[in-house]
Short mmCIF file of C-alpha atoms and ligand atoms in Angstrom, two decimals:
data_model
loop_
_atom_site.label_atom_id
_atom_site.label_comp_id
_atom_site.label_asym_id
_atom_site.label_seq_id
_atom_site.Cartn_x
_atom_site.Cartn_y
_atom_site.Cartn_z
CA UNK A 1218 105.53 81.07 76.51
CA UNK A 1219 106.96 83.63 74.14
CA UNK A 1220 105.46 86.96 75.75
CA UNK A 1221 105.73 87.37 79.94
CA UNK A 1222 102.86 87.89 81.83
CA UNK A 1223 101.45 90.50 83.26
CA UNK A 1224 101.21 89.98 87.22
CA UNK A 1225 99.75 93.27 87.00
CA UNK A 1226 99.48 96.56 85.14
CA UNK A 1227 100.93 98.96 87.94
CA UNK A 1228 104.44 99.14 88.93
CA UNK A 1229 105.40 97.86 92.39
CA UNK A 1230 107.14 100.31 95.01
CA UNK A 1231 110.07 98.86 96.94
CA UNK A 1232 113.12 99.94 98.50
CA UNK A 1233 116.33 99.60 97.26
CA UNK A 1234 119.67 99.94 98.83
CA UNK A 1235 122.87 101.88 96.96
CA UNK A 1236 125.22 99.30 95.29
CA UNK A 1237 123.03 95.69 96.12
CA UNK A 1238 122.37 93.22 93.51
CA UNK A 1239 118.70 92.41 92.44
CA UNK A 1240 116.88 90.15 90.09
CA UNK A 1241 113.67 91.84 88.39
CA UNK A 1242 111.22 88.61 87.02
CA UNK A 1243 110.68 89.23 83.52
CA UNK A 1244 108.92 86.45 82.66
CA UNK A 1245 106.26 87.78 85.19
CA UNK A 1246 105.80 83.87 86.50
CA UNK A 1247 107.55 84.85 89.83
CA UNK A 1248 105.35 84.40 92.96
CA UNK A 1249 107.98 87.41 94.82
CA UNK A 1250 107.27 90.36 92.13
CA UNK A 1251 108.91 92.38 91.22
CA UNK A 1252 111.56 89.90 91.74
CA UNK A 1253 112.78 86.53 90.39
CA UNK A 1254 112.07 83.30 92.53
CA UNK A 1255 113.10 81.22 89.67
CA UNK A 1256 109.51 80.45 87.87
CA UNK A 1257 111.64 81.30 84.68
CA UNK A 1258 113.47 77.90 84.73
CA UNK A 1259 110.94 76.53 81.65
CA UNK A 1260 110.68 79.44 79.53
CA UNK A 1261 113.53 81.31 77.77
CA UNK A 1262 112.92 84.22 79.68
CA UNK A 1263 115.62 85.49 81.80
CA UNK A 1264 115.88 87.65 85.21
CA UNK A 1265 117.21 90.64 84.43
CA UNK A 1266 120.22 91.55 87.15
CA UNK A 1267 121.05 95.49 88.08
CA UNK A 1268 122.61 97.45 90.95
CA UNK A 1269 120.98 100.03 92.58
CA UNK A 1270 122.79 103.30 92.02
CA UNK A 1271 120.71 105.32 94.82
CA UNK A 1272 119.09 104.33 98.42
CA UNK A 1273 115.70 104.71 98.85
CA UNK A 1274 112.29 103.83 97.22
CA UNK A 1275 111.91 102.99 93.56
CA UNK A 1276 109.08 101.92 91.31
CA UNK A 1277 109.70 99.08 89.43
CA UNK A 1278 107.48 97.40 86.46
CA UNK A 1279 105.13 94.75 87.11
CA UNK A 1280 103.54 94.77 83.81
CA UNK A 1281 106.29 93.39 82.33
CA UNK A 1282 106.26 95.63 79.06
CA UNK A 1283 108.41 98.84 80.52
CA UNK A 1284 111.23 99.71 78.29
CA UNK A 1285 112.79 100.85 80.97
CA UNK A 1286 113.39 97.54 82.69
CA UNK A 1287 113.60 96.82 85.37
CA UNK A 1288 112.13 100.54 85.88
CA UNK A 1289 108.61 101.33 85.31
CA UNK A 1290 108.35 103.58 82.15
CA UNK A 1291 104.50 104.60 82.29
CA UNK A 1292 103.65 101.63 79.62
CA UNK A 1293 101.62 100.45 81.62
CA UNK A 1294 99.03 103.37 81.61
CA UNK A 1295 98.41 101.90 77.64
CA UNK A 1296 97.73 98.64 78.39
CA UNK A 1297 93.84 99.42 78.75
CA UNK A 1298 91.92 102.08 76.82
CA UNK A 1299 90.88 104.25 79.93
CA UNK A 1300 93.26 105.29 83.08
CA UNK A 1301 92.42 103.19 86.13
CA UNK A 1302 88.98 104.06 87.55
CA UNK A 1303 88.30 104.45 91.73
CA UNK A 1304 85.50 102.50 91.69
CA UNK A 1305 83.62 103.59 94.86
CA UNK A 1306 80.60 104.89 95.04
CA UNK A 1307 80.08 108.37 95.74
CA UNK A 1308 79.03 107.44 98.90
CA UNK A 1309 81.25 105.37 100.19
CA UNK A 1310 83.84 108.33 99.14
CA UNK A 1311 81.77 110.98 101.27
CA UNK A 1312 81.60 108.40 104.39
CA UNK A 1313 85.60 108.20 104.02
CA UNK A 1314 86.62 111.73 103.63
CA UNK A 1315 86.01 115.19 105.23
CA UNK A 1316 85.47 117.63 102.84
CA UNK A 1317 88.40 120.60 103.60
CA UNK A 1318 87.23 123.87 103.80
CA UNK A 1319 89.20 126.91 102.43
CA UNK A 1320 90.44 129.15 105.52
CA UNK A 1321 91.09 133.06 105.19
CA UNK A 1322 94.24 132.56 103.27
CA UNK A 1323 92.44 130.40 100.75
CA UNK A 1324 94.22 127.16 101.56
CA UNK A 1325 92.49 123.78 102.54
CA UNK A 1326 94.59 121.60 103.90
CA UNK A 1327 94.56 118.00 103.28
CA UNK A 1328 96.50 114.88 104.51
CA UNK A 1329 100.33 114.62 104.87
CA UNK A 1330 100.96 118.10 103.56
CA UNK A 1331 99.30 118.08 100.71
CA UNK A 1332 97.03 121.52 100.23
CA UNK A 1333 94.80 123.41 97.64
CA UNK A 1334 95.53 127.25 97.60
CA UNK A 1335 93.42 129.59 95.72
CA UNK A 1336 94.77 132.68 94.28
CA UNK A 1337 92.29 135.14 95.74
CA UNK A 1338 94.74 134.17 99.40
CA UNK A 1339 98.30 134.98 97.97
CA UNK A 1340 100.25 137.31 99.31
CA UNK A 1341 101.88 139.89 96.28
CA UNK A 1342 104.60 141.79 96.63
CA UNK A 1343 106.88 143.91 94.14
CA UNK A 1344 109.97 142.71 92.89
CA UNK A 1345 112.16 144.57 90.62
CA UNK A 1346 109.15 145.70 88.20
CA UNK A 1347 107.27 142.23 88.73
CA UNK A 1348 104.78 141.48 91.14
CA UNK A 1349 105.33 138.29 93.01
CA UNK A 1350 103.65 135.86 95.46
CA UNK A 1351 105.16 132.39 97.03
CA UNK A 1352 103.20 129.99 95.96
CA UNK A 1353 105.09 126.48 97.32
CA UNK A 1354 108.36 127.52 99.92
CA UNK A 1355 109.67 125.27 102.39
CA UNK A 1356 107.38 126.64 105.13
CA UNK A 1357 105.05 124.99 103.04
CA UNK A 1358 106.76 121.55 103.40
CA UNK A 1359 108.34 121.43 100.15
CA UNK A 1360 111.35 119.85 100.12
CA UNK A 1361 112.05 120.14 96.86
CA UNK A 1362 110.78 122.78 95.05
CA UNK A 1363 109.36 126.46 95.22
CA UNK A 1364 106.92 127.74 93.16
CA UNK A 1365 106.07 131.67 92.65
CA UNK A 1366 102.93 133.60 91.25
CA UNK A 1367 104.25 136.29 88.82
CA UNK A 1368 102.00 139.15 86.86
CA UNK A 1369 104.09 141.28 85.13
CA UNK A 1370 102.24 145.14 84.67
CA UNK A 1371 105.38 147.14 84.54
CA UNK A 1372 106.74 147.46 80.82
CA UNK A 1373 110.34 146.39 81.81
CA UNK A 1374 111.02 144.47 85.17
CA UNK A 1375 114.85 144.16 86.56
CA UNK A 1376 117.54 141.86 86.22
CA UNK A 1377 115.94 138.64 88.33
CA UNK A 1378 117.28 134.98 89.40
CA UNK A 1379 117.18 132.26 91.79
CA UNK A 1380 121.11 132.56 92.57
CA UNK A 1381 122.29 129.03 91.54
CA UNK A 1382 118.79 127.44 91.79
CA UNK A 1383 117.79 125.97 88.42
CA UNK A 1384 114.22 127.57 87.21
CA UNK A 1385 111.29 126.63 84.99
CA UNK A 1386 109.06 129.26 84.09
CA UNK A 1387 105.43 128.76 82.31
CA UNK A 1388 103.65 131.69 80.62
CA UNK A 1389 100.19 131.21 81.59
CA UNK A 1390 97.93 134.12 80.13
CA UNK A 1391 99.52 136.99 77.89
CA UNK A 1392 102.54 137.22 75.78
CA UNK A 1393 105.83 138.36 77.05
CA UNK A 1394 109.34 139.13 76.05
CA UNK A 1395 112.07 137.16 78.01
CA UNK A 1396 115.57 138.61 77.74
CA UNK A 1397 118.18 135.99 79.00
CA UNK A 1398 121.74 135.70 77.72
CA UNK A 1399 122.13 138.35 75.30
CA UNK A 1400 118.59 137.20 73.70
CA UNK A 1401 114.76 138.32 72.77
CA UNK A 1402 112.80 135.71 73.43
CA UNK A 1403 109.35 135.86 72.75
CA UNK A 1404 106.70 134.03 74.81
CA UNK A 1405 103.48 133.40 74.31
CA UNK A 1406 100.31 131.29 76.32
CA UNK A 1407 101.23 127.52 77.01
CA UNK A 1408 105.42 128.37 77.07
CA UNK A 1409 107.51 126.77 79.10
CA UNK A 1410 111.62 127.56 79.41
CA UNK A 1411 114.42 126.34 81.43
CA UNK A 1412 116.55 128.87 82.93
CA UNK A 1413 120.16 127.71 83.87
CA UNK A 1414 121.59 127.78 87.78
CA UNK A 1415 123.47 131.04 87.63
CA UNK A 1416 121.69 132.93 84.96
CA UNK A 1417 120.11 136.25 85.28
CA UNK A 1418 117.05 137.26 82.94
CA UNK A 1419 114.17 139.88 82.88
CA UNK A 1420 110.60 140.06 81.34
CA UNK A 1421 109.37 142.63 79.26
CA UNK A 1422 105.37 143.28 78.76
CA UNK A 1423 103.56 143.97 75.95
CA UNK A 1424 102.22 146.89 77.49
CA UNK A 1425 98.63 145.71 77.66
CA UNK A 1426 96.90 143.25 79.49
CA UNK A 1427 99.22 142.03 82.29
CA UNK A 1428 100.79 138.71 81.78
CA UNK A 1429 100.38 136.07 84.32
CA UNK A 1430 103.89 133.10 85.01
CA UNK A 1431 104.95 131.03 87.38
CA UNK A 1432 108.73 129.95 88.28
CA UNK A 1433 109.08 126.91 89.90
CA UNK A 1434 112.41 126.44 91.53
CA UNK A 1435 115.06 123.56 92.72
CA UNK A 1436 116.18 123.22 95.47
CA UNK A 1437 113.63 125.13 97.05
CA UNK A 1438 116.13 126.97 99.47
CA UNK A 1439 116.90 129.29 96.31
CA UNK A 1440 114.15 132.18 95.88
CA UNK A 1441 113.27 134.91 93.09
CA UNK A 1442 115.91 137.94 93.72
CA UNK A 1443 117.14 140.72 91.74
CA UNK A 1444 120.32 139.95 90.16
CA UNK A 1445 123.05 141.67 88.03
CA UNK A 1446 123.24 140.73 84.74
CA UNK A 1447 124.72 137.50 83.03
CA UNK A 1448 125.57 136.76 79.91
CA UNK A 1449 127.45 133.84 78.62
CA UNK A 1450 126.35 134.50 75.07
CA UNK A 1451 125.37 130.97 74.21
CA UNK A 1452 122.17 132.68 71.96
CA UNK A 1453 122.00 128.97 69.86
CA UNK A 1454 121.37 126.53 72.50
CA UNK A 1455 118.69 129.49 74.06
CA UNK A 1456 115.55 128.29 71.41
CA UNK A 1457 115.58 124.70 72.59
CA UNK A 1458 115.15 125.61 76.10
CA UNK A 1459 111.89 127.21 74.94
CA UNK A 1460 108.66 125.29 74.62
CA UNK A 1461 105.30 126.13 73.42
CA UNK A 1462 102.14 123.86 73.78
CA UNK A 1463 101.83 122.14 70.55
CA UNK A 1464 98.82 119.49 70.30
CA UNK A 1465 100.32 117.17 67.64
CA UNK A 1466 102.90 116.18 70.14
CA UNK A 1467 100.67 115.53 72.80
CA UNK A 1468 101.02 111.68 74.21
CA UNK A 1469 98.49 109.42 75.29
CA UNK A 1470 98.38 108.05 78.60
CA UNK A 1471 95.56 105.40 78.46
CA UNK A 1472 92.26 108.55 77.75
CA UNK A 1473 94.39 111.35 79.12
CA UNK A 1474 96.70 113.38 77.44
CA UNK A 1475 99.95 115.10 77.99
CA UNK A 1476 102.74 116.96 76.71
CA UNK A 1477 105.92 117.11 78.40
CA UNK A 1478 107.70 121.07 77.89
CA UNK A 1479 110.89 121.62 79.77
CA UNK A 1480 112.06 118.63 80.96
CA UNK A 1481 115.52 116.23 80.79
CA UNK A 1482 115.43 116.80 76.44
CA UNK A 1483 116.25 120.36 76.43
CA UNK A 1484 118.78 119.92 80.18
CA UNK A 1485 116.21 120.64 83.07
CA UNK A 1486 117.51 117.94 84.77
CA UNK A 1487 116.13 118.74 88.10
CA UNK A 1488 112.29 119.81 87.34
CA UNK A 1489 109.99 118.48 84.81
CA UNK A 1490 107.28 120.83 83.60
CA UNK A 1491 104.05 119.24 81.70
CA UNK A 1492 100.54 120.18 80.34
CA UNK A 1493 98.14 117.38 81.07
CA UNK A 1494 94.98 116.63 80.11
CA UNK A 1495 91.84 114.76 82.32
CA UNK A 1496 88.80 113.73 80.99
CA UNK A 1497 85.67 113.20 82.90
CA UNK A 1498 86.89 110.66 85.32
CA UNK A 1499 88.37 109.94 89.18
CA UNK A 1500 91.61 108.08 88.93
CA UNK A 1501 91.76 105.44 91.22
CA UNK A 1502 94.35 106.91 94.16
CA UNK A 1503 97.84 106.34 93.33
CA UNK A 1504 101.12 107.65 94.25
CA UNK A 1505 104.13 109.69 92.52
CA UNK A 1506 107.24 109.34 93.91
CA UNK A 1507 108.49 112.90 92.97
CA UNK A 1508 107.04 116.24 94.61
CA UNK A 1509 104.85 117.90 92.39
CA UNK A 1510 102.99 121.55 91.76
CA UNK A 1511 99.78 121.49 90.16
CA UNK A 1512 97.71 124.80 88.51
CA UNK A 1513 94.13 123.95 87.36
CA UNK A 1514 94.05 125.52 83.64
CA UNK A 1515 90.43 124.86 83.10
CA UNK A 1516 87.77 122.60 84.50
CA UNK A 1517 86.18 121.52 88.14
CA UNK A 1518 86.91 119.09 90.30
CA UNK A 1519 88.26 117.34 93.31
CA UNK A 1520 90.85 116.70 94.95
CA UNK A 1521 90.92 113.70 97.61
CA UNK A 1522 93.64 111.98 99.48
CA UNK A 1523 93.17 109.00 102.20
CA UNK A 1524 90.97 110.94 104.62
CA UNK A 1525 90.13 114.91 102.95
CA UNK A 1526 88.78 115.98 99.93
CA UNK A 1527 88.42 119.80 98.62
CA UNK A 1528 87.12 121.19 95.29
CA UNK A 1529 89.39 122.74 92.67
CA UNK A 1530 88.86 125.20 90.01
CA UNK A 1531 90.88 127.25 87.23
CA UNK A 1532 93.29 129.05 88.82
CA UNK A 1533 93.80 126.48 91.77
CA UNK A 1534 97.11 125.19 93.28
CA UNK A 1535 97.86 122.17 94.52
CA UNK A 1536 101.11 120.63 96.31
CA UNK A 1537 101.73 117.13 96.50
CA UNK A 1538 104.71 116.14 98.83
CA UNK A 1539 106.55 112.93 97.33
CA UNK A 1540 104.85 109.70 97.86
CA UNK A 1541 101.36 110.95 99.23
CA UNK A 1542 98.08 109.27 97.93
CA UNK A 1543 95.75 111.04 96.01
CA UNK A 1544 93.41 111.47 93.18
CA UNK A 1545 92.30 114.36 90.72
CA UNK A 1546 88.63 114.00 89.91
CA UNK A 1547 87.05 116.00 86.65
CA UNK A 1548 83.93 116.97 86.73
CA UNK A 1549 83.58 118.81 83.60
CA UNK A 1550 82.10 117.40 80.47
CA UNK A 1551 84.90 119.47 78.54
CA UNK A 1552 87.71 117.78 80.84
CA UNK A 1553 90.66 119.30 83.00
CA UNK A 1554 93.58 120.91 81.84
CA UNK A 1555 96.43 121.16 84.54
CA UNK A 1556 99.84 122.47 84.47
CA UNK A 1557 102.65 120.65 86.41
CA UNK A 1558 105.72 120.53 87.79
CA UNK A 1559 108.01 117.81 89.68
CA UNK A 1560 111.28 116.77 91.37
CA UNK A 1561 113.01 114.93 90.44
CA UNK A 1562 112.74 115.59 86.70
CA UNK A 1563 111.60 112.39 84.81
CA UNK A 1564 107.92 111.32 82.96
CA UNK A 1565 104.78 112.51 84.45
CA UNK A 1566 103.39 108.51 83.76
CA UNK A 1567 104.77 107.10 86.53
CA UNK A 1568 102.22 106.12 89.08
CA UNK A 1569 101.93 103.51 91.65
S1 FES B 2597 104.05 98.51 85.78
FE1 FES B 2597 105.16 98.36 83.43
S2 FES B 2597 105.70 100.11 82.72
FE2 FES B 2597 104.80 100.43 84.67
#
């Protein structure tokens, strides 16, 4: 036996205790997955011993192909050609769930605090020359993140900041110039930027059509506000924090694709931002350890949780609490595109 056996093609969600020592099965033969039960004794495999660094849930590799073992790194997604599909019939799915209708505020509530928010229901207000609408805040059940939609209609905003919160910005429509730490950074559509705690910025519009942006903040208790100018002069390092969508850099996850724009690679250790592409399909219901916000960029579909379903369309926002079971279905032949933000930062491929 030179290759490990894959007891299953997805990870195991376990609860670990800070400082405790665990023995992860590397051979795949254990009957006590994902932990070792001694079954490796006639092979050259040895279990991987590790100490938990926090108390709480963890997602340990079950396919035995992870490069970050004992933790899942999403490698299981590429062990088959297609992302795991929900095999239940439409009739069965419809009988198990009720359609959640949109209320007057444009919100459809699903299980566990998950919801879909239509853009028509957002409450806009003016802040320092920027039109801002909260999309996801602690009032909506978010624990770690808050998210604001923004429209830039005036030529130049005042300086804005979220205090000591970390912020990730996304340009959805139009072009803007970001004035940050003494630098001028031109931003085009489908570009993300990491703005560090304590930094303030202003935005300059092109003077043509209104630019549409998203701001995701962590912790979510901080909110966007007008601020004094900050200037640390770190211009060189700033350009690395601006990341545009680039089809060449897109990574495969079975028959799905994604590009992490802002994440740990550019210093954003709390929030990851990615663009995802989903083919016409319905993924098997799954969960993530992270809290997530999604903006649908293109394509029609349905979001399913255990007992409810809600239609989704371009411009809709989705809030997914950590560990909430869900499945995003794409009805469009051309597929669906979305931009996601999640806490804690990491890979969008890790699901269970
Ligand atoms: S289960 Fe092995 S990498 Fe995810």
